[in-house]
Amino acid sequence: MTAAAPTVRLVDAAVRFGERTLWESLDLTVARGEFLAVLGPNGAGKSTLLRVLLGLERLSAGSAEVLGRPPRRGNASVGYVPQQRAFDRELPLRGRDLVRLGLDGHRWGLPLPSAHARARVDNALEEVGATDYADGPIGLLSGGEQQRLGIAQALLHDPQLLLCDEPLLNLDLRHQREVARLISRRQRDAETAVIFVTHEVNPILSMVDRILVLVGGRWALGRPEEVLTTETMSELYQSAVDVLRVRGRVVVVGAPEDSPNVGHDEHSDFTEPLPPYRA
């Protein structure tokens, strides 16, 4: 029996901007239905990795494949969940209108009426549990409700790969858990591969298969218990770092102040937002 082709494959991949190297010699294979968390400080290249897979950024060296082909813009098999965005409270846009933009937001003019499009939007809203407030003004919804709508938009085309860029940022703990469970459920039920960029791994730690940490051009990849160790993190940061496990949470203590880390004792975060992306 032939093994299934990987959803993502990077071979000896590198991204450089002038003399600066974000990461290099990166070999990464993401299997169908795998949940990969990507961690690292600001500027380490986490969102750049997503840009490469979205076809928005070219590698400086090596090769990349998404579903067996080179990455390309507008690949309907790839869903993208951005950071939770702030909407004006007076914005005359309903929740379902935001989701519908995932179908025709790249076109000029008003969307044409379509029973097929309405059904796809309704199905996506139902999948994320957003039907009850989908007709409300987007600016009056909570951050968690808005992020559910963002996930619904990403699921419109039934993607085989879901790229998530800090989807838990600015959400309270309850909404973080709800959003994380939605994405994890999609991963399990549809065998959708997930690449999840985050500054805080604890809300998703039980859901993650592997972790990729990017730091200063270096990287480490493996299961959480392999990567989130004092030895591995100290080597990555090239500094003395302690990884503690307290009541089921991972805390990293001693990372340099200019290189914040997941669970850092100063609670620094990593943000490297992407521009809007629509399939």
Coordinates of C-alpha atoms in Angstrom, one line a residue:
M1 CA 0.0 0.0 0.0
T2 CA 1.4 3.4 -1.1
A3 CA 1.8 6.0 1.7
A4 CA -0.2 9.1 1.2
A5 CA 1.7 12.1 -0.2
P6 CA 2.5 14.8 2.4
T7 CA 0.4 17.9 2.5
V8 CA 3.5 20.1 2.8
R9 CA 7.1 19.4 2.0
L10 CA 10.1 21.7 2.3
V11 CA 13.6 20.5 1.4
D12 CA 16.7 22.4 2.3
A13 CA 14.6 25.5 2.4
A14 CA 15.9 29.0 3.2
V15 CA 14.6 32.6 3.3
R16 CA 17.1 35.4 3.3
F17 CA 16.6 39.2 3.0
G18 CA 20.0 40.7 2.0
E19 CA 22.5 39.5 4.5
R20 CA 19.9 38.5 7.0
T21 CA 18.8 34.8 7.2
L22 CA 15.4 34.0 8.7
W23 CA 15.9 30.3 8.5
E24 CA 17.9 27.9 6.3
S25 CA 18.4 24.2 5.6
L26 CA 14.9 23.6 6.8
D27 CA 13.5 20.1 6.0
L28 CA 9.9 19.8 6.9
T29 CA 7.2 17.3 6.0
V30 CA 3.6 17.8 7.2
A31 CA 1.4 14.8 6.8
R32 CA -2.3 14.8 6.1
G33 CA -4.2 15.5 9.3
E34 CA -1.1 16.6 11.2
F35 CA -1.2 19.5 13.7
L36 CA 2.1 21.5 13.6
A37 CA 2.6 24.5 16.0
V38 CA 5.2 27.1 14.9
L39 CA 6.9 29.1 17.7
G40 CA 9.6 31.7 17.8
P41 CA 10.4 35.4 18.6
N42 CA 9.5 38.4 16.6
G43 CA 11.2 38.4 13.2
A44 CA 12.1 34.7 13.3
G45 CA 10.2 34.0 10.1
K46 CA 7.1 32.3 11.4
S47 CA 4.7 34.3 9.2
T48 CA 7.2 34.2 6.4
L49 CA 6.8 30.4 6.4
L50 CA 3.1 30.9 5.9
R51 CA 3.7 33.4 3.1
V52 CA 5.9 30.8 1.3
L53 CA 3.1 28.2 1.6
L54 CA 0.5 30.7 0.4
G55 CA 2.6 31.5 -2.7
L56 CA 3.2 35.1 -1.5
E57 CA 7.0 34.7 -0.8
R58 CA 9.7 32.8 -2.7
L59 CA 12.4 30.7 -1.1
S60 CA 15.9 31.9 -1.4
A61 CA 17.1 28.3 -1.6
G62 CA 15.6 24.8 -1.6
S63 CA 12.2 23.7 -2.6
A64 CA 8.6 23.8 -1.3
E65 CA 5.5 21.8 -2.3
V66 CA 1.9 22.1 -1.1
L67 CA -0.3 19.1 -2.0
G68 CA 2.4 17.9 -4.4
R69 CA 2.8 21.2 -6.3
P70 CA 4.7 24.4 -5.9
P71 CA 2.9 26.9 -3.7
R72 CA 0.6 29.3 -5.6
R73 CA -1.6 32.2 -4.8
G74 CA -5.3 31.6 -4.5
N75 CA -5.0 27.8 -4.0
A76 CA -8.6 26.9 -2.9
S77 CA -7.2 23.8 -1.1
V78 CA -5.4 26.1 1.4
G79 CA -7.4 27.9 4.1
Y80 CA -5.9 30.9 5.9
V81 CA -7.0 32.1 9.4
P82 CA -5.5 35.5 10.3
Q83 CA -5.1 37.2 13.6
Q84 CA -8.4 38.5 15.1
R85 CA -8.9 41.9 13.5
A86 CA -10.5 45.1 15.0
F87 CA -13.7 46.1 13.2
D88 CA -15.4 49.5 13.5
R89 CA -18.6 49.2 15.5
E90 CA -20.5 51.2 12.8
L91 CA -19.3 49.0 9.9
P92 CA -22.4 48.0 7.9
L93 CA -21.2 44.4 7.4
R94 CA -22.9 41.3 8.7
G95 CA -21.0 38.3 9.9
R96 CA -22.2 36.2 6.9
D97 CA -21.0 39.0 4.6
L98 CA -17.5 38.7 6.0
V99 CA -17.6 34.9 5.4
R100 CA -18.9 35.4 1.9
L101 CA -15.8 37.5 1.1
G102 CA -13.9 34.2 1.1
L103 CA -15.8 33.3 -2.1
D104 CA -15.9 36.5 -4.1
G105 CA -14.1 39.2 -2.1
H106 CA -11.4 39.4 -4.7
R107 CA -13.9 40.5 -7.4
W108 CA -15.1 44.1 -8.1
G109 CA -18.6 45.1 -7.3
L110 CA -21.4 43.5 -5.3
P111 CA -21.6 39.7 -5.2
L112 CA -24.2 38.2 -7.4
P113 CA -27.1 36.3 -5.7
S114 CA -26.3 32.6 -5.7
A115 CA -28.1 29.7 -3.9
H116 CA -24.9 27.6 -4.2
A117 CA -22.9 30.4 -2.5
R118 CA -25.4 30.9 0.2
A119 CA -25.4 27.2 1.0
R120 CA -21.6 27.1 1.2
V121 CA -21.7 30.1 3.6
D122 CA -24.4 28.5 5.7
N123 CA -22.5 25.2 5.9
A124 CA -19.3 27.0 7.0
L125 CA -21.2 29.0 9.6
E126 CA -22.8 25.9 11.0
E127 CA -19.5 24.1 11.2
V128 CA -18.0 26.7 13.5
G129 CA -21.2 27.3 15.5
A130 CA -21.7 30.9 14.2
T131 CA -25.2 30.6 12.7
D132 CA -27.0 32.4 15.6
Y133 CA -25.1 35.7 15.2
A134 CA -24.2 35.5 11.5
D135 CA -26.7 38.2 10.6
G136 CA -25.5 40.7 13.3
P137 CA -23.2 43.6 12.5
I138 CA -19.6 42.3 12.6
G139 CA -18.4 45.3 14.7
L140 CA -20.7 44.5 17.5
L141 CA -19.6 40.9 17.9
S142 CA -17.1 39.7 20.5
G143 CA -13.5 38.9 19.5
G144 CA -14.2 35.1 19.8
E145 CA -17.3 35.4 17.6
Q146 CA -15.4 37.4 15.0
Q147 CA -12.7 34.8 15.0
R148 CA -15.2 32.0 14.5
L149 CA -16.4 33.8 11.4
G150 CA -12.7 34.1 10.2
I151 CA -12.4 30.3 10.6
A152 CA -15.7 29.8 8.7
Q153 CA -14.3 31.9 5.8
A154 CA -11.2 29.8 5.8
L155 CA -13.3 26.6 5.6
L156 CA -15.5 27.7 2.6
H157 CA -13.5 25.7 0.1
D158 CA -13.1 22.6 2.2
P159 CA -9.3 23.1 2.5
Q160 CA -6.8 20.2 2.9
L161 CA -4.4 22.6 4.6
L162 CA -5.3 25.2 7.2
L163 CA -2.7 28.0 7.9
C164 CA -3.3 29.9 11.1
D165 CA -1.4 33.0 11.9
E166 CA -1.8 33.9 15.6
P167 CA -5.5 33.1 15.7
L168 CA -5.6 33.3 19.5
L169 CA -4.0 36.7 19.8
N170 CA -6.1 39.3 21.8
L171 CA -8.6 36.6 22.9
D172 CA -9.4 35.8 26.5
L173 CA -8.7 32.3 27.8
R174 CA -12.2 31.0 27.2
H175 CA -12.3 32.2 23.6
Q176 CA -8.8 30.9 23.0
R177 CA -9.9 27.5 24.0
E178 CA -13.1 27.6 21.9
V179 CA -11.1 28.7 18.8
A180 CA -8.4 26.1 19.4
R181 CA -11.0 23.4 19.7
L182 CA -12.7 24.4 16.5
I183 CA -9.5 24.1 14.6
S184 CA -8.6 20.9 16.2
R185 CA -12.0 19.4 15.5
R186 CA -11.6 20.3 11.8
Q187 CA -8.2 18.7 11.8
R188 CA -9.5 15.4 13.3
D189 CA -12.8 15.2 11.5
A190 CA -11.7 16.1 8.0
E191 CA -8.0 15.1 8.3
T192 CA -7.0 18.7 7.5
A193 CA -3.4 19.4 8.1
V194 CA -2.9 22.5 10.3
I195 CA 0.1 24.8 10.6
F196 CA -0.5 27.0 13.6
V197 CA 1.7 30.0 14.3
T198 CA 1.3 31.1 18.0
H199 CA 3.0 33.0 20.7
E200 CA 1.5 30.8 23.4
V201 CA 1.5 27.0 23.0
N202 CA -0.3 26.1 26.2
P203 CA -3.9 26.5 24.9
I204 CA -3.1 24.0 22.1
L205 CA -0.4 21.8 23.7
S206 CA -2.7 18.8 24.0
M207 CA -3.7 19.0 20.3
V208 CA -0.3 19.4 18.8
D209 CA 1.5 16.5 17.0
R210 CA 4.8 18.3 16.5
I211 CA 6.4 21.7 17.2
L212 CA 8.7 23.8 15.0
V213 CA 10.7 26.5 16.8
L214 CA 12.4 29.2 14.8
V215 CA 15.1 31.3 16.5
G216 CA 17.8 33.5 14.9
G217 CA 18.2 31.4 11.7
R218 CA 18.2 28.2 13.7
W219 CA 15.3 25.7 14.1
A220 CA 14.2 22.7 16.0
L221 CA 11.5 20.2 15.0
G222 CA 9.9 17.4 16.9
R223 CA 7.2 16.2 19.3
P224 CA 6.5 18.7 22.2
E225 CA 8.3 16.6 24.7
E226 CA 11.4 16.5 22.4
V227 CA 11.6 20.2 21.6
L228 CA 10.3 21.9 24.7
T229 CA 13.3 20.9 26.8
T230 CA 15.9 22.9 28.7
E231 CA 18.7 21.4 26.4
T232 CA 17.0 22.1 23.1
M233 CA 15.8 25.6 23.9
S234 CA 19.2 26.6 25.4
E235 CA 20.9 25.5 22.2
L236 CA 18.4 27.4 20.0
Y237 CA 18.7 30.6 22.0
Q238 CA 22.4 30.1 22.6
S239 CA 21.8 31.1 26.1
A240 CA 20.9 29.4 29.4
V241 CA 17.1 28.7 29.3
D242 CA 15.1 26.6 31.7
V243 CA 11.9 24.8 30.6
L244 CA 9.5 24.2 33.4
R245 CA 6.3 22.3 33.5
V246 CA 3.8 23.6 36.1
R247 CA 0.3 22.2 36.5
G248 CA 0.3 21.0 32.9
R249 CA 1.6 24.3 31.5
V250 CA 5.0 24.8 29.9
V251 CA 7.0 27.9 31.0
V252 CA 10.3 29.0 29.4
V253 CA 12.4 31.0 31.8
G254 CA 15.6 32.9 31.0
A255 CA 15.3 33.5 27.2
P256 CA 17.0 36.7 26.2
E257 CA 14.7 39.8 26.5
D258 CA 15.1 40.6 22.8
S259 CA 14.1 37.0 21.9
P260 CA 10.8 36.3 23.6
N261 CA 9.6 32.8 23.8
V262 CA 6.5 30.7 24.3
G263 CA 5.4 30.8 27.9
H264 CA 8.2 33.3 28.7
D265 CA 8.1 34.6 32.2
E266 CA 7.6 38.2 30.9
H267 CA 4.7 37.0 28.7
S268 CA 6.2 38.5 25.5
D269 CA 4.4 37.6 22.3
F270 CA 5.3 37.1 18.7
T271 CA 3.4 38.9 16.1
E272 CA 4.2 39.0 12.4
P273 CA 0.9 39.6 10.6
L274 CA 0.1 38.7 7.0
P275 CA -1.8 40.8 4.6
P276 CA -5.4 39.7 3.8
Y277 CA -5.5 36.4 1.8
R278 CA -8.5 35.0 -0.1
A279 CA -8.7 31.8 -2.1

